[in-house]
Amino acid sequence: MSFLVIGECVADVVRAPGTADRVHPGGSPANVAYGLARLGRDVTLLTQLADDPAGRLIGDHLRGAGVRVEVGGLPERTPSAVVGLDAEGRATYAFDIVWTLEAGGLPARAPAHVHIGSIAAVTAPGAAAVLTVTERLRDRATVSYDPNVRPGLMGEHGSAVARVERCVALADLVKASDEDLAWLYPGEDPEAVATRWLALGPAVVLVTRGAAGSFAVTRHHTVAAGAPRVDVVDTVGAGDSFMSAALDALTVRDRAALGALSAGELTGLLARAGAAAAVTVSRAGARPPDRAELDAAREDPAGT
């Protein structure tokens, strides 16, 4: 099964108390593409990279894992983010990003699945190209979406919610964090929001809750899974690793089959995706597991 991921690359400047700054390749969609490639999947990333040191670092990182990189227009500089880590490894972000993706023609390789999300799906002017390509491909490919909310870049709240919900309506599978939902719908129960999103179009909604685990909602089932115990180094890329492992687990599914997943299948999906996130938070930067590491983590979920 081939994947097309559309979205931003970001140079993450990781800043933690008492340590020197570290620069890691990042950007949520780029992390998902990298995670899929690490799991041996055929994946193309449609993105923007400048011809600068950060752009070359990220491009080499992605291609080194086997990601095909297609560039839709050259920005003046590669986007960056200062990632601040607190004493428990939780991340906050300050972005320097311009997103001007050009739609152009369809990718040379027709994908079986399209993944969109984060800054690229809601930030003008490039978001229009993301949605245009996704809509062109949706008749022949399934679609997933991760809002990966960054409040400082979302603009006015009401219009931001509308942009997110448009992407939700395009998707067959949506993954969001409880923090995403708390910003989008303050005071609302995450499970109620996930159920309401199903009415917009998706067959499956996954919600991550950090150390509290995750849950999945379909029209037939609601299931939950705990998170593996792990010593957290930092949380950068954890949700993206969860997303890539979830997509990897669903590669034999078509649109109709997604909605027919059994409770046991959903529970297994959450457990595998949670294990991938746990491996990622156990080491610095957005470094998702390869297949052997993920299989080992599933065999020893407590990390003992």
Steps between C-alpha positions, in 0.01 A plus 500: 500500500640839401460818703504867409555738792442871434635760739776698657857425594633692801846526654437442871744689722459308825575707809504334844618629838872450556579364152624643171246554219450198273370523142280213384308448173131546577158611387202277575428379144872447435522298821207283389664438163829417671323266743328313216830464315666369817229233506586403143211670324506659153454870576528833317502838677369804310650796685712813481872515576733793444851455368655586835679300773176409677337395174794279407507347850130411483517378139792270577322372810183413308669350196732301723196317638360439151249786471454644150497878535301707248539876538207725415672838477814631667458725807760759593590300811414167650245539781630468854365463851662557837383205707513570872506199732399515865645280775264215402583513130174668392543719194384851411561658160585844358481493120662690213307359205364608162298243303450567128462151349398492134256230390629438148406165349430175677797303638675273253419197715131460581472428874262261670486729804542875555593649838464872577521707812650756729604849389490418129132406491371825651758772422449724196595516226641147482203330670295552184746283308489230770122482478498515120736203463316302768163559335640393162630174645219412738302296247789256465669522842403494866587811704620565854531827690673619818422861601809519726375837624756778542299781665746776413454430129127428490367855484145588607347208690171466314658500154770261620236252616326529163827427314569199719149365452531533123806273517319259733221474242753400230652224711418134554717482813576787738750505787500783755642553846291592801692830502393566138137443592524713815616796292248446222201433729572634850324316779357225279549130565757357253292188436196713420705705253639185335147362463378827350789498251381161370189678372721721281630199305786301658458129571748502790610768747802434723574719804832491685523597867873488575582282799128422537501302175259536208155411376332430167145576392308358203129479430497155661764503773683711756816340640788625713859394563753598764845641428817295560712601798808684378763747622429812295794685344277734299158486334607642161345294219307261726164567333657469156648161588156395625352613167754323278467174696120522482514549123747214466258273688215594264670447165267217390187708569281672245248773581212263575715267710618785725149548629463125558804458726423279796555603860794259516658645187464852636654399832796341321545809286508726806748273676737491204479875439548567872810281504648702212436825690660353813819413311514854364461676836772281648765674286578853388329651197241362260664161454230240433574127518578276208302178466738290709496758783122523488458123506737479799307774680175312445655183644620695809240779542627599845851564368657260749 
